[in-house]
PDB file of C-alpha atoms in Angstrom:
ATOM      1  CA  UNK A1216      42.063  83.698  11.130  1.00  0.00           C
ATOM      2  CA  UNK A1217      41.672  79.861  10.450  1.00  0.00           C
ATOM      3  CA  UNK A1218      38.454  79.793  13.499  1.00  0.00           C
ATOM      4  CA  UNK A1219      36.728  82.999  11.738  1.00  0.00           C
ATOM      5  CA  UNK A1220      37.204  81.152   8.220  1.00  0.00           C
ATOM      6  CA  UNK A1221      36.050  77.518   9.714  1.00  0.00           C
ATOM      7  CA  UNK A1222      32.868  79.680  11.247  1.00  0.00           C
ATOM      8  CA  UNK A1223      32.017  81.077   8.225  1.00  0.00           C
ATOM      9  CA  UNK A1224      31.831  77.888   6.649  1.00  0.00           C
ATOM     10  CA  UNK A1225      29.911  76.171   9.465  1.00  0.00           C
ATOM     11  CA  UNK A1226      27.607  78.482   9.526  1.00  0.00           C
ATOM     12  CA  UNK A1227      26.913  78.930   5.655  1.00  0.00           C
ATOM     13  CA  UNK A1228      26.859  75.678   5.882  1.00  0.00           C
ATOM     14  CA  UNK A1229      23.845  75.165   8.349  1.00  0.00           C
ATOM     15  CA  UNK A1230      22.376  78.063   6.690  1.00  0.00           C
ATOM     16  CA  UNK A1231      22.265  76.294   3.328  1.00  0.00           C
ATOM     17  CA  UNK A1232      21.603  73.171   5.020  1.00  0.00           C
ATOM     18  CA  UNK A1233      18.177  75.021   6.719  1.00  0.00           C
ATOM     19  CA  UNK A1234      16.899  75.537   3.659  1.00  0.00           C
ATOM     20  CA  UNK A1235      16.429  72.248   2.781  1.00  0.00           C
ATOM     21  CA  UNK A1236      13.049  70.367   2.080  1.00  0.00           C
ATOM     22  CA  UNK A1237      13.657  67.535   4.571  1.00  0.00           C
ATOM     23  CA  UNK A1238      12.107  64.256   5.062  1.00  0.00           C
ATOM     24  CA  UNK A1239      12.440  63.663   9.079  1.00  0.00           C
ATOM     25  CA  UNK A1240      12.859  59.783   9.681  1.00  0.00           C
ATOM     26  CA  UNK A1241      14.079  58.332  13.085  1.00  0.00           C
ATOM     27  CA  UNK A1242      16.425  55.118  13.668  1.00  0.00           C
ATOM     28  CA  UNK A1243      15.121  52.196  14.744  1.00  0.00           C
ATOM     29  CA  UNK A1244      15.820  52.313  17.780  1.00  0.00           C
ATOM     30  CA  UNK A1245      14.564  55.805  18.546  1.00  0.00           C
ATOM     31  CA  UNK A1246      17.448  57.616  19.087  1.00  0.00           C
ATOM     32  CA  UNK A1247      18.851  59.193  16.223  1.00  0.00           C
ATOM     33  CA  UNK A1248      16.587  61.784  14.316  1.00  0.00           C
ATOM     34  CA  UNK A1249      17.498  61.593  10.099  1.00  0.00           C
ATOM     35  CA  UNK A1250      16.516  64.495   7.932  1.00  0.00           C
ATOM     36  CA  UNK A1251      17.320  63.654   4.221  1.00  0.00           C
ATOM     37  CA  UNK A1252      16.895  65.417   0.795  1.00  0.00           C
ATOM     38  CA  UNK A1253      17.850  63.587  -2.595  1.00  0.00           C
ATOM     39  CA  UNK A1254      18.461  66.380  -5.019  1.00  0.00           C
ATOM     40  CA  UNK A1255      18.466  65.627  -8.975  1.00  0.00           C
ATOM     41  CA  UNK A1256      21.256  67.632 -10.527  1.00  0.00           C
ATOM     42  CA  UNK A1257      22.839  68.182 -14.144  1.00  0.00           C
ATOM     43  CA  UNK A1258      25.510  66.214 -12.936  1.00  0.00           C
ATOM     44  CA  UNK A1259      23.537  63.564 -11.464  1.00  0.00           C
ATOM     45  CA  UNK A1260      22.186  63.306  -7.884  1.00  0.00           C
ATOM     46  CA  UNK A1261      23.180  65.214  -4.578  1.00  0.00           C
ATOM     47  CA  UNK A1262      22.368  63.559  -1.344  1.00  0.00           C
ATOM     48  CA  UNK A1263      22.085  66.051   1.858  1.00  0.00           C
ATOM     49  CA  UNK A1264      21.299  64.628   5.467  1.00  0.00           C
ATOM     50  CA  UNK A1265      21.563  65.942   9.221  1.00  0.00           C
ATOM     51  CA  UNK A1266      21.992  62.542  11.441  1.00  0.00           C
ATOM     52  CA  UNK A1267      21.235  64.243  15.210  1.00  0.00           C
ATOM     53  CA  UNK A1268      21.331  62.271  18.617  1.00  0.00           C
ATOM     54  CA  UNK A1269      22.176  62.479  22.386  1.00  0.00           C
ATOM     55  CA  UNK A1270      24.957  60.670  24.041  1.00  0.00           C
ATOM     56  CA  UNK A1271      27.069  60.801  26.931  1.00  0.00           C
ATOM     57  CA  UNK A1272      30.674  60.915  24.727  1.00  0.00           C
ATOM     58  CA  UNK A1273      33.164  63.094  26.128  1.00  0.00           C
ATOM     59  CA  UNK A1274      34.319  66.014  24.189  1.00  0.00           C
ATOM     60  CA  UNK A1275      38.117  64.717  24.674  1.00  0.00           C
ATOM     61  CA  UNK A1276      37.310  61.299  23.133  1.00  0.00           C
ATOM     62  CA  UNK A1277      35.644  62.446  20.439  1.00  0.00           C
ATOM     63  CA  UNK A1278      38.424  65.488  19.505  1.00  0.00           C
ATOM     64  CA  UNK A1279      41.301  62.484  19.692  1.00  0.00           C
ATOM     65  CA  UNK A1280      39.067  59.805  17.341  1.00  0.00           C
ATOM     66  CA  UNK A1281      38.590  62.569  14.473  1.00  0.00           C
ATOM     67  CA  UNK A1282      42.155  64.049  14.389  1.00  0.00           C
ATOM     68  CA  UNK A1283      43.120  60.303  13.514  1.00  0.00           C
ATOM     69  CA  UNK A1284      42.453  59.572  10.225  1.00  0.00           C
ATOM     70  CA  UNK A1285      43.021  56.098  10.461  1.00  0.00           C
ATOM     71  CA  UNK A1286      39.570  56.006  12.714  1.00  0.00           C
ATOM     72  CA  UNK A1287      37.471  57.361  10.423  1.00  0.00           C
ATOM     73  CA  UNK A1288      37.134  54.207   8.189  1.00  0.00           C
ATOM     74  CA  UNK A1289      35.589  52.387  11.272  1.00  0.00           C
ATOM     75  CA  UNK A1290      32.387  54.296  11.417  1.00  0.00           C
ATOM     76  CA  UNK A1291      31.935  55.472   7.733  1.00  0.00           C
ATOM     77  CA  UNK A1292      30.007  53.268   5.882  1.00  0.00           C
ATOM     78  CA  UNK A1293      31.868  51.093   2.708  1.00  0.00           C
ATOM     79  CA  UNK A1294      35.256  52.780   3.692  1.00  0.00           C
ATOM     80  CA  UNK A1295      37.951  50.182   3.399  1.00  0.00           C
ATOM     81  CA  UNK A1296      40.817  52.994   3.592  1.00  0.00           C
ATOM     82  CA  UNK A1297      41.072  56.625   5.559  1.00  0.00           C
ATOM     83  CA  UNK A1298      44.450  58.108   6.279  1.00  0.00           C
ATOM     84  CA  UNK A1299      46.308  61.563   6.360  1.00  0.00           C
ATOM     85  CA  UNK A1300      48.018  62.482   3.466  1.00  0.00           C
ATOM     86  CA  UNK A1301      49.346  65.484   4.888  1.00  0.00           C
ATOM     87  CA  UNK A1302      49.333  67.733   8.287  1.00  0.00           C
ATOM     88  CA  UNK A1303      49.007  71.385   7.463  1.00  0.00           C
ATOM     89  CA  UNK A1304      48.549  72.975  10.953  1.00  0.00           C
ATOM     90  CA  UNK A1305      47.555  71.761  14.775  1.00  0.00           C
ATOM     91  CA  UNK A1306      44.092  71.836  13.573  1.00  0.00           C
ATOM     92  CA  UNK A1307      44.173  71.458  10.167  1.00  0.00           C
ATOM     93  CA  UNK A1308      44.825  68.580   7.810  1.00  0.00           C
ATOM     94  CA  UNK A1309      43.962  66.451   4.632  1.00  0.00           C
ATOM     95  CA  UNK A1310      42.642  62.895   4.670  1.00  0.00           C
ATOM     96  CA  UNK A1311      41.992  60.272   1.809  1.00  0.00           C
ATOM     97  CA  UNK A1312      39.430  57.899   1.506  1.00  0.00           C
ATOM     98  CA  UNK A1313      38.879  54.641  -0.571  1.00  0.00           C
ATOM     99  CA  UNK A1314      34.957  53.326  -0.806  1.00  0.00           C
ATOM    100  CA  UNK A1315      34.496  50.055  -1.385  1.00  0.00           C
ATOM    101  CA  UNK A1316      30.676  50.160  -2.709  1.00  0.00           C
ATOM    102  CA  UNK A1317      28.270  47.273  -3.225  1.00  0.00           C
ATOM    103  CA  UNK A1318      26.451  46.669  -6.785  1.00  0.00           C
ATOM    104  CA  UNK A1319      25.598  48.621  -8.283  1.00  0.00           C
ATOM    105  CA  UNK A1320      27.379  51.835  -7.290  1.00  0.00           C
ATOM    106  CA  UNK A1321      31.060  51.688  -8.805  1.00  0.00           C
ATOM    107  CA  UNK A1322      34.106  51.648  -6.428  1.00  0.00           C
ATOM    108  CA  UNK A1323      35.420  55.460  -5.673  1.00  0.00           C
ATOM    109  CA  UNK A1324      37.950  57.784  -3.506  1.00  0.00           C
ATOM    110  CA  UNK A1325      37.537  61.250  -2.175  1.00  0.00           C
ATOM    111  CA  UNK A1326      39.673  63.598  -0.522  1.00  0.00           C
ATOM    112  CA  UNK A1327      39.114  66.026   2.038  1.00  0.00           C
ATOM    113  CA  UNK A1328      40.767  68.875   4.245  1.00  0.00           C
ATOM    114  CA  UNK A1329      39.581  69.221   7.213  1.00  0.00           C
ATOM    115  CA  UNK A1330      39.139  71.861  10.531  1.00  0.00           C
ATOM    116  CA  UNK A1331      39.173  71.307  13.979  1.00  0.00           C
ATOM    117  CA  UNK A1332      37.536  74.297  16.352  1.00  0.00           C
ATOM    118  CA  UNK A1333      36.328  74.217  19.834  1.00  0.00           C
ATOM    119  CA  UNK A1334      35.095  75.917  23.116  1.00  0.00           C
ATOM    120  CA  UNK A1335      34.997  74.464  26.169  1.00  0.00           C
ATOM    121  CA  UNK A1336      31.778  73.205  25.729  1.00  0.00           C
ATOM    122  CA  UNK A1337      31.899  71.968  22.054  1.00  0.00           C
ATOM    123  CA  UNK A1338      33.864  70.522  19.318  1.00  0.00           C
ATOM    124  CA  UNK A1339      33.506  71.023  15.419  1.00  0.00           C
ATOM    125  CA  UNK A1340      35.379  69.097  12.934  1.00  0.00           C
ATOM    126  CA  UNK A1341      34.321  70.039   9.653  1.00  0.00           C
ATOM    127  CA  UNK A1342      35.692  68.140   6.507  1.00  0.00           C
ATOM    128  CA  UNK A1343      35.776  69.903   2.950  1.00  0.00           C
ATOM    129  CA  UNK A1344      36.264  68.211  -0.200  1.00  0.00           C
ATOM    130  CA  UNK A1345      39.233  68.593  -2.033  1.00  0.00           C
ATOM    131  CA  UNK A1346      39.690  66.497  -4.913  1.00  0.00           C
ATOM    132  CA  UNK A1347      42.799  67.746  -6.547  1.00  0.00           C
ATOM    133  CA  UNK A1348      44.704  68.137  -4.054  1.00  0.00           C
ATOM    134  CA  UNK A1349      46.185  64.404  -4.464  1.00  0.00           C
ATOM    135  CA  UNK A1350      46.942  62.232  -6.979  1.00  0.00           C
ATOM    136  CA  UNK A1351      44.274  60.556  -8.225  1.00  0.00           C
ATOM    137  CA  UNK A1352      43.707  56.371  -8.559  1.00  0.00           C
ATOM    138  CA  UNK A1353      42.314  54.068 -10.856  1.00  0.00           C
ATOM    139  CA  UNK A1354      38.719  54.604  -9.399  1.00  0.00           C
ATOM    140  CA  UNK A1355      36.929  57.683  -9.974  1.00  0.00           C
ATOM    141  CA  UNK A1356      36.715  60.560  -7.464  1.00  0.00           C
ATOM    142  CA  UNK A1357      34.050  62.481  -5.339  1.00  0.00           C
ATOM    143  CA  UNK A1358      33.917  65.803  -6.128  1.00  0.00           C
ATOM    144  CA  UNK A1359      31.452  66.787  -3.810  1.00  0.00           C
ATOM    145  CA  UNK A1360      32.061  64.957  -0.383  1.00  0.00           C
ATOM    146  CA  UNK A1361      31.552  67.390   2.667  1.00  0.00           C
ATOM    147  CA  UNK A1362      30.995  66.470   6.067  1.00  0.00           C
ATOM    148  CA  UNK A1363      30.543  67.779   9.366  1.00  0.00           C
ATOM    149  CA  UNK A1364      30.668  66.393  13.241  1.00  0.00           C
ATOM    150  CA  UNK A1365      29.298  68.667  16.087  1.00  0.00           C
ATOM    151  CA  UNK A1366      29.471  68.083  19.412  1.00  0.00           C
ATOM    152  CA  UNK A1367      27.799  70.250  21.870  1.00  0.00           C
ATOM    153  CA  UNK A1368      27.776  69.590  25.756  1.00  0.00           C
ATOM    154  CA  UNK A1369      23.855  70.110  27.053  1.00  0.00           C
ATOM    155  CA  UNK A1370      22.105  69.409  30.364  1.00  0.00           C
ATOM    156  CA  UNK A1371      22.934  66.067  32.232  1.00  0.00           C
ATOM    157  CA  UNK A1372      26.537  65.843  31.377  1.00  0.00           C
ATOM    158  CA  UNK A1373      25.000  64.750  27.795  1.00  0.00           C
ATOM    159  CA  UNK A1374      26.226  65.479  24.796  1.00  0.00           C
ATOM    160  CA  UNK A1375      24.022  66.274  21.200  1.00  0.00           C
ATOM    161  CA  UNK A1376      26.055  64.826  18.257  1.00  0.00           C
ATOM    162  CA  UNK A1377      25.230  66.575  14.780  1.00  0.00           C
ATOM    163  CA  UNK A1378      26.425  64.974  11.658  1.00  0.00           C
ATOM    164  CA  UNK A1379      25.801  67.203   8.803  1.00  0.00           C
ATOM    165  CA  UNK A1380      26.749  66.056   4.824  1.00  0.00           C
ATOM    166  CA  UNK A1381      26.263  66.875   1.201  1.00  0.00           C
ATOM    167  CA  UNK A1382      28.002  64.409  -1.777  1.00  0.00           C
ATOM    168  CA  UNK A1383      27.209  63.584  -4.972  1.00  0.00           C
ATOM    169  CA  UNK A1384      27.590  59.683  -5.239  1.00  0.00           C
ATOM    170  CA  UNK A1385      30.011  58.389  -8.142  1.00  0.00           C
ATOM    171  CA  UNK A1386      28.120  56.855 -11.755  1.00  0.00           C
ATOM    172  CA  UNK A1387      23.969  56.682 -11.858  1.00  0.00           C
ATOM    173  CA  UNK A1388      22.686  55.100  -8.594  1.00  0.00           C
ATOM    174  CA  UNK A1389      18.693  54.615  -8.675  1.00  0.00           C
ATOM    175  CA  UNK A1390      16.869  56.803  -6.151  1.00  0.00           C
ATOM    176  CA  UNK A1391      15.059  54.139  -4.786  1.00  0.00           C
ATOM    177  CA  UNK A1392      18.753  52.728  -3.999  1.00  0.00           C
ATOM    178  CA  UNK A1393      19.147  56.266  -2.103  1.00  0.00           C
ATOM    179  CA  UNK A1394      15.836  56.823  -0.283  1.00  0.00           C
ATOM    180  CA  UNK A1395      16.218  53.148   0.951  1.00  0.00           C
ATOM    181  CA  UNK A1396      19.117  54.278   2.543  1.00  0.00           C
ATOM    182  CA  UNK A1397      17.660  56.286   4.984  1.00  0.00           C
ATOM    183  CA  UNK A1398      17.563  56.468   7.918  1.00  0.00           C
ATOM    184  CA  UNK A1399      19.499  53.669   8.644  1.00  0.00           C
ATOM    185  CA  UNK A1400      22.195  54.743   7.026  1.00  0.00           C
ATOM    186  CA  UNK A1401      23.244  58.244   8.697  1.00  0.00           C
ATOM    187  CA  UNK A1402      22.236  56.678  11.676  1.00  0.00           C
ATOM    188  CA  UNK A1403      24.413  53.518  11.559  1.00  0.00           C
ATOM    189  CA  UNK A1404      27.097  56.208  11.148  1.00  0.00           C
ATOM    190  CA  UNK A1405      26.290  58.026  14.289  1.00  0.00           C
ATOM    191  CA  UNK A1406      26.159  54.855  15.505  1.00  0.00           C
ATOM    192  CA  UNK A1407      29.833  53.895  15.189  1.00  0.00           C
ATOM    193  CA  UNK A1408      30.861  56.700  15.679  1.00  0.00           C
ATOM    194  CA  UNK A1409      29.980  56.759  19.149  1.00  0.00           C
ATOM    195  CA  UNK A1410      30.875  53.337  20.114  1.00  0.00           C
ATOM    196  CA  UNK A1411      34.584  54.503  18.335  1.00  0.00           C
ATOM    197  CA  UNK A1412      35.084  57.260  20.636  1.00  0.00           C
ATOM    198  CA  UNK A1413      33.145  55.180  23.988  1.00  0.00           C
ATOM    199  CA  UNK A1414      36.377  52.721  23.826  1.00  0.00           C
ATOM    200  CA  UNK A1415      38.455  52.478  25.983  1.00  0.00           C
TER     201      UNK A1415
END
C-alpha cells in the first residue's frame, strides 16, 4: 500500500510539475539541464525546479547516501544540520533540517517525511514536507519544502539523475536574489550529490 501511495504522489507530482512554464538553463559545465519557475503567491514566492543529468552512480550507492540523513546536509545547499528524527518503516522515515542562509534571507528549519521505492532498474526517494510533525525552534519553518531524487539506469551502464522540488523560501527574498540562483544552484546540488554517493 505504501509503493501505490508513494506512486501516486510521484506521479501527481511530475504531472503538476509538467505543467509548469519553465525557463531551461544548463550548468556551466554542460552537464546538468535546469528548468526553473519563480511563482508569486499570496503567501509570498514559490520556487519550482527539475535539476536533470547523466552519471555513472550506482543505484546501491545512491539508495545507502539518502536513507542517511546525516548525508543529506553535504549536498544541500546552506544546510548546516540534517538528521532523522524518527524511523517509521524500512522505507519510510522523517528527517529535520536547519538552513543556515546568507543576507538577506533569514535563518530557517523544515521537516520532511520521506519514501523510498525501487525496481531493479531505479530508485525514488521522495521527501514531503511535514512541518508539524516536530517541535518547532527559534527560527521559523518551511511549510512548503518538497523534494524528489530519481534515479533511472539507461544505456551504457549510465544512470539519469532527476531532482525535482517545490518550496516557498522563509521572509521576502527579492526575485532577482532567486532567478540569480539558477542554474547554478540546482545544479551545484546535483553536483554533490553525486560526488557523495561516488565515495568510496
Amino acid at each position: 500500500m505504501n509503493k501505490i501511495i508513494t506512486l501516486i504522489l510521484i506521479i501527481c507530482s511530475i504531472s503538476l510539475l509538467g505543467q509548469r512554464n519553465w525557463k531551461i538553463q544548463t550548468s556551466k559545465n554542460g552537464k546538468i539541464t535546469v528548468k526553473s519557475e519563480i511563482v508569486n503567491t499570496e503567501n509570498g514566492k514559490t520556487i519550482y525546479y527539475i535539476a536533470e543529468t547523466i552519471t555513472d552512480i550506482s543505484l546501491e550507492k545512491a539508495e545507502k547516501i539518502l536513507r542517511n540523513s546525516n548525508t543529506h546536509k553535504n549536498f544541500l545547499e546552506n544546510t548546516t544540520e540534517s538528521r532523522e528524527i524518527e524511523k517509521k518503516s524500512k522505507d519510510k522515515w522523517s528527517t529535520y533540517f536547519y538552513f543556515d542562509a546568507p543576507w538577506p534571507v533569514p535563518n530557517s528549519d523544515a521537516v520532511q517525511e520521506f519514501t523510498l521505492s525501487k525496481t531493479a532498474n531505479s530508485l525514488t526517494v521522495s521527501g514531503i514536507s511535514t512541518p508539524n510533525a516536530f517541535k518547532t525552534t527559534k527560527v521559523k519553518r518551511m511549510k512548503n519544502y518538497d523534494i524528489s531524487y530519481h534515479f533511472k539506469k539507461v544505456e551504457n551502464n549510465k544512470t539519469k539523475l532527476i531532482i525535482s522540488a517545490t518550496f516557498s523560501p522563509i521572509g521576502s527574498v527579492p526575485k532577482f536574489l532567486l532567478n540569480g540562483w539558477f542554474p547554478k544552484g540546482p545544479a551545484g546540488i546535483a553536483s554533490r550529490l553525486i560526488k557523495e554517493i561516488s565515495k568510496k
